[in-house]
XYZ file of C-alpha atoms in Angstrom:
161
model
C -50.556 105.247 -46.980
C -47.716 104.580 -47.981
C -46.356 101.957 -49.917
C -44.688 100.603 -46.574
C -47.995 100.665 -45.078
C -49.494 99.345 -47.416
C -46.816 95.956 -47.578
C -46.905 95.956 -43.898
C -50.853 95.011 -43.173
C -50.522 92.991 -46.275
C -47.900 90.636 -44.394
C -49.636 91.054 -41.280
C -53.390 90.038 -42.963
C -51.725 87.087 -44.107
C -49.888 86.351 -41.521
C -53.079 84.628 -39.758
C -53.923 82.592 -42.971
C -50.167 80.979 -42.589
C -50.812 79.717 -38.924
C -53.555 78.646 -39.761
C -52.917 76.280 -42.031
C -49.121 75.295 -41.070
C -51.830 73.513 -38.293
C -53.866 72.481 -40.427
C -50.334 70.955 -42.267
C -49.137 69.696 -38.707
C -52.755 68.114 -37.160
C -52.949 66.337 -41.463
C -48.872 64.902 -40.825
C -49.667 63.599 -36.878
C -53.056 61.529 -38.299
C -50.701 59.904 -40.807
C -48.404 58.907 -38.515
C -50.362 57.758 -36.120
C -52.034 55.748 -39.363
C -48.897 54.492 -41.073
C -47.517 53.066 -37.467
C -45.735 49.732 -37.533
C -44.861 48.021 -34.990
C -40.953 46.456 -34.837
C -42.849 43.111 -34.148
C -45.155 43.400 -37.615
C -41.503 44.742 -39.452
C -39.986 42.004 -38.072
C -41.835 39.059 -39.532
C -41.801 40.396 -42.996
C -38.259 41.065 -42.888
C -38.150 37.432 -42.320
C -40.813 36.295 -44.811
C -38.909 38.342 -47.012
C -35.835 36.531 -45.887
C -37.559 33.022 -46.511
C -39.031 34.441 -50.146
C -35.538 35.378 -51.341
C -33.832 31.807 -50.699
C -36.594 30.255 -52.476
C -35.382 32.783 -55.571
C -32.368 31.420 -55.286
C -32.486 27.916 -54.406
C -34.422 27.942 -57.801
C -32.328 29.735 -59.675
C -29.451 27.302 -58.671
C -32.366 24.803 -59.579
C -33.119 26.007 -63.048
C -30.755 24.766 -65.893
C -29.646 28.425 -67.268
C -28.852 27.555 -71.627
C -25.551 27.313 -71.115
C -26.336 24.105 -69.137
C -28.081 22.649 -71.611
C -25.987 23.324 -74.205
C -23.479 21.392 -73.137
C -25.788 18.125 -71.582
C -27.145 18.926 -75.371
C -24.027 18.486 -77.529
C -22.798 15.348 -74.738
C -26.030 14.309 -75.999
C -25.144 13.814 -78.943
C -22.922 11.917 -80.006
C -24.991 8.813 -78.048
C -28.052 9.597 -79.575
C -25.677 9.352 -83.535
C -24.447 5.971 -82.024
C -27.504 4.469 -80.937
C -29.196 5.874 -84.212
C -26.942 3.499 -86.719
C -26.888 0.734 -83.759
C -30.768 1.501 -84.596
C -30.405 1.507 -88.868
C -28.207 -2.138 -89.067
C -30.852 -3.654 -87.026
C -34.078 -2.904 -89.110
C -31.249 -3.636 -91.711
C -31.023 -7.085 -90.041
C -34.031 -7.169 -88.746
C -35.815 -7.167 -93.324
C -32.676 -9.592 -94.098
C -34.058 -12.011 -91.524
C -37.456 -11.754 -92.521
C -36.670 -12.473 -96.019
C -34.817 -15.250 -94.722
C -37.480 -16.364 -92.677
C -39.435 -15.678 -95.517
C -38.200 -17.965 -97.892
C -37.051 -20.516 -95.888
C -40.917 -21.287 -94.812
C -42.040 -20.513 -98.780
C -40.239 -23.641 -99.811
C -41.624 -25.196 -96.590
C -44.546 -24.358 -97.403
C -43.935 -25.758 -101.299
C -42.337 -29.269 -99.570
C -45.612 -30.248 -97.533
C -47.192 -29.050 -100.755
C -45.021 -31.621 -103.411
C -45.302 -34.102 -99.959
C -49.353 -33.699 -100.141
C -49.578 -34.074 -103.778
C -47.625 -37.030 -104.135
C -49.293 -39.169 -100.731
C -52.722 -38.828 -103.015
C -51.003 -39.809 -106.171
C -49.817 -41.976 -103.920
C -53.461 -43.245 -102.233
C -54.879 -42.981 -105.701
C -52.804 -45.439 -107.768
C -52.139 -47.794 -105.086
C -54.391 -51.071 -104.551
C -57.143 -50.921 -102.576
C -54.971 -52.643 -100.447
C -52.896 -49.987 -99.069
C -55.251 -48.280 -97.602
C -55.594 -51.449 -95.462
C -52.159 -51.960 -94.808
C -51.905 -48.246 -93.713
C -54.778 -48.703 -90.632
C -52.927 -51.688 -89.437
C -49.538 -50.234 -89.396
C -49.149 -49.123 -86.314
C -49.545 -52.674 -85.076
C -47.859 -53.929 -86.805
C -44.972 -50.976 -86.318
C -46.075 -52.645 -82.689
C -44.872 -55.502 -83.387
C -41.952 -55.971 -85.197
C -40.417 -53.724 -82.208
C -40.963 -56.006 -79.856
C -39.949 -59.653 -81.673
C -36.680 -57.306 -82.376
C -36.341 -57.012 -78.549
C -37.635 -60.399 -77.939
C -33.844 -61.763 -78.272
C -32.004 -59.632 -76.127
C -34.444 -59.846 -73.420
C -33.784 -63.771 -73.611
C -30.625 -63.524 -73.547
C -30.313 -60.769 -70.996
C -32.634 -62.586 -67.784
C -32.106 -66.307 -68.902
C -28.723 -66.753 -69.597
C -26.769 -65.161 -66.368
């Protein structure tokens, strides 16, 4: 046999398996297409969902501040914070001064109360015993003295008309 005959025989022998392989490939392609067939309504639903997600993403990007925006806000707030810090320092200084002043005044007042208490104790110890009776009747004496002071004015107004 010649080389040409052998080549034709090999080609003819390989033609049947090649046709069979093409048929298998066609069947597999049709099967995969039938499995993957998607209706238009499903595609439209998915497209709408995708559009909604993109819109939400756009809104979120607009809503969140960028680094530049935060820098501008920080630059705008910094002078106010510095002013507040200065005001707080002044307030704290005034508060400390007021506390010191009030402490001094309370200490002076406390000292005066102690001095008066000592004076009263000294007076009670060195006064005669009649002083105790005078202190007991002081409210009564004060009432009579007040009434006697108002009596002439009362009599003049009502009886000398």
